[in-house]
Amino acid sequence: EDKVVQSPLSLVVHEGDTVTLNCSYEVTNFRSLLWYKQEKKAPTFLFMLTSSGIEKKSGRLSSILDKKELFSILNITATQTGDSAVYLCAVGSGTSYGKLTFGQGTILTVHP
Amino acid sequence: EAQVTQNPRYLITVTGKKLTVTCSQNMNHEYMSWYRQDPGLGLRQIYYSMNVEVTDKGDVPEGYKVSRKEKRNFPLILESPSPNQTSLYFCASSRAGGWTNEKLFFGSGTQLSVL
């Protein structure tokens, strides 16, 4: 059974701090790993990673994948209150195309 | 505007009364999927559809049915809802489908309470 575990489950920081969110996985025939941000209701797409060691970057957010150690990290630098959200990691399997397994999410709270 | 539309947004019902949650996308996406979200469990996939007339079970399909008769619509059917199906439900779609697991577009969610 495919498994995705995120840590920490919850994180509280102050504006300006840098945070690192972790996602580890056990998936048969890994294809891709995706990060989503969920603020009020619907998750929104952040990154998709398929190759090991290549950093994806968007503004203050960046992510990297390690396919050997089976994990990914999402970094947020100079956090702002608008970064407060649930961050979801999902992994796609090449064995069952279309099947996407999500982790339980990390709740990030950024205080002013 | 490109979007995934779910209806209703909120639904309170009683055990055993059949219900349907509709999902429609206007992006000509091949792939559509249903998820439920429960505290501490994250998003769990119920069913997905690679394209019209092709559907498959996700991780938690018991108690649910789906159909994909046309590309834009993917309704979720609960034939006999039970309290353990109380949850927040999301419909999602993507262009190329499961092959590349491209980014999903999510609907706004349906909060279902089964009494």
mmCIF file with all atom_site columns, C-alpha atoms in Angstrom, chain B residues 38-84:
data_model
loop_
_atom_site.group_PDB
_atom_site.id
_atom_site.type_symbol
_atom_site.label_atom_id
_atom_site.label_alt_id
_atom_site.label_comp_id
_atom_site.label_asym_id
_atom_site.label_entity_id
_atom_site.label_seq_id
_atom_site.pdbx_PDB_ins_code
_atom_site.Cartn_x
_atom_site.Cartn_y
_atom_site.Cartn_z
_atom_site.occupancy
_atom_site.B_iso_or_equiv
_atom_site.pdbx_formal_charge
_atom_site.auth_seq_id
_atom_site.auth_comp_id
_atom_site.auth_asym_id
_atom_site.auth_atom_id
_atom_site.pdbx_PDB_model_num
ATOM 1  C CA . ASP B 1 38 ? -10.984 14.087 7.286   1.00 0.00 ? 38 ASP B CA 1
ATOM 2  C CA . PRO B 1 39 ? -9.029  15.613 10.179  1.00 0.00 ? 39 PRO B CA 1
ATOM 3  C CA . GLY B 1 40 ? -5.674  13.930 10.657  1.00 0.00 ? 40 GLY B CA 1
ATOM 4  C CA . LEU B 1 41 ? -6.106  11.745 7.577   1.00 0.00 ? 41 LEU B CA 1
ATOM 5  C CA . GLY B 1 42 ? -5.434  14.184 4.777   1.00 0.00 ? 42 GLY B CA 1
ATOM 6  C CA . LEU B 1 43 ? -7.039  13.710 1.373   1.00 0.00 ? 43 LEU B CA 1
ATOM 7  C CA . ARG B 1 44 ? -8.026  10.171 0.445   1.00 0.00 ? 44 ARG B CA 1
ATOM 8  C CA . GLN B 1 45 ? -8.914  9.219  -3.079  1.00 0.00 ? 45 GLN B CA 1
ATOM 9  C CA . ILE B 1 46 ? -12.356 7.689  -3.573  1.00 0.00 ? 46 ILE B CA 1
ATOM 10 C CA . TYR B 1 47 ? -12.584 7.133  -7.338  1.00 0.00 ? 47 TYR B CA 1
ATOM 11 C CA . TYR B 1 48 ? -10.889 8.492  -10.404 1.00 0.00 ? 48 TYR B CA 1
ATOM 12 C CA . SER B 1 49 ? -11.577 8.573  -14.103 1.00 0.00 ? 49 SER B CA 1
ATOM 13 C CA . MET B 1 50 ? -8.835  8.594  -16.720 1.00 0.00 ? 50 MET B CA 1
ATOM 14 C CA . ASN B 1 51 ? -11.296 9.547  -19.457 1.00 0.00 ? 51 ASN B CA 1
ATOM 15 C CA . VAL B 1 52 ? -14.918 9.094  -20.501 1.00 0.00 ? 52 VAL B CA 1
ATOM 16 C CA . GLU B 1 53 ? -16.358 5.705  -19.563 1.00 0.00 ? 53 GLU B CA 1
ATOM 17 C CA . VAL B 1 54 ? -13.165 4.709  -17.700 1.00 0.00 ? 54 VAL B CA 1
ATOM 18 C CA . THR B 1 55 ? -13.267 4.822  -13.917 1.00 0.00 ? 55 THR B CA 1
ATOM 19 C CA . ASP B 1 56 ? -11.302 3.055  -11.213 1.00 0.00 ? 56 ASP B CA 1
ATOM 20 C CA . LYS B 1 57 ? -11.278 2.745  -7.462  1.00 0.00 ? 57 LYS B CA 1
ATOM 21 C CA . GLY B 1 58 ? -9.061  4.842  -5.262  1.00 0.00 ? 58 GLY B CA 1
ATOM 22 C CA . ASP B 1 59 ? -8.185  4.032  -1.670  1.00 0.00 ? 59 ASP B CA 1
ATOM 23 C CA . VAL B 1 60 ? -11.631 4.377  -0.079  1.00 0.00 ? 60 VAL B CA 1
ATOM 24 C CA . PRO B 1 61 ? -14.330 3.483  -2.644  1.00 0.00 ? 61 PRO B CA 1
ATOM 25 C CA . GLU B 1 62 ? -16.701 1.592  -0.328  1.00 0.00 ? 62 GLU B CA 1
ATOM 26 C CA . GLY B 1 63 ? -20.139 3.159  -0.145  1.00 0.00 ? 63 GLY B CA 1
ATOM 27 C CA . TYR B 1 64 ? -19.641 5.374  -3.208  1.00 0.00 ? 64 TYR B CA 1
ATOM 28 C CA . LYS B 1 65 ? -20.439 5.169  -6.897  1.00 0.00 ? 65 LYS B CA 1
ATOM 29 C CA . VAL B 1 66 ? -19.363 7.339  -9.803  1.00 0.00 ? 66 VAL B CA 1
ATOM 30 C CA . SER B 1 67 ? -20.108 7.622  -13.487 1.00 0.00 ? 67 SER B CA 1
ATOM 31 C CA . ARG B 1 68 ? -18.349 9.391  -16.352 1.00 0.00 ? 68 ARG B CA 1
ATOM 32 C CA . LYS B 1 69 ? -20.767 9.500  -19.223 1.00 0.00 ? 69 LYS B CA 1
ATOM 33 C CA . GLU B 1 70 ? -19.402 12.744 -20.614 1.00 0.00 ? 70 GLU B CA 1
ATOM 34 C CA . LYS B 1 71 ? -16.046 14.435 -20.273 1.00 0.00 ? 71 LYS B CA 1
ATOM 35 C CA . ARG B 1 72 ? -17.102 17.444 -18.250 1.00 0.00 ? 72 ARG B CA 1
ATOM 36 C CA . ASN B 1 73 ? -19.177 15.734 -15.522 1.00 0.00 ? 73 ASN B CA 1
ATOM 37 C CA . PHE B 1 74 ? -18.208 13.295 -12.798 1.00 0.00 ? 74 PHE B CA 1
ATOM 38 C CA . PRO B 1 75 ? -20.944 12.917 -10.172 1.00 0.00 ? 75 PRO B CA 1
ATOM 39 C CA . LEU B 1 76 ? -20.382 11.174 -6.840  1.00 0.00 ? 76 LEU B CA 1
ATOM 40 C CA . ILE B 1 77 ? -23.286 9.034  -5.689  1.00 0.00 ? 77 ILE B CA 1
ATOM 41 C CA . LEU B 1 78 ? -23.949 7.826  -2.164  1.00 0.00 ? 78 LEU B CA 1
ATOM 42 C CA . GLU B 1 79 ? -26.672 5.196  -2.487  1.00 0.00 ? 79 GLU B CA 1
ATOM 43 C CA . SER B 1 80 ? -27.198 4.762  1.253   1.00 0.00 ? 80 SER B CA 1
ATOM 44 C CA . PRO B 1 81 ? -25.194 7.351  3.192   1.00 0.00 ? 81 PRO B CA 1
ATOM 45 C CA . SER B 1 82 ? -23.988 6.528  6.676   1.00 0.00 ? 82 SER B CA 1
ATOM 46 C CA . PRO B 1 83 ? -22.599 8.781  9.423   1.00 0.00 ? 83 PRO B CA 1
ATOM 47 C CA . ASN B 1 84 ? -19.026 7.630  8.700   1.00 0.00 ? 84 ASN B CA 1
#
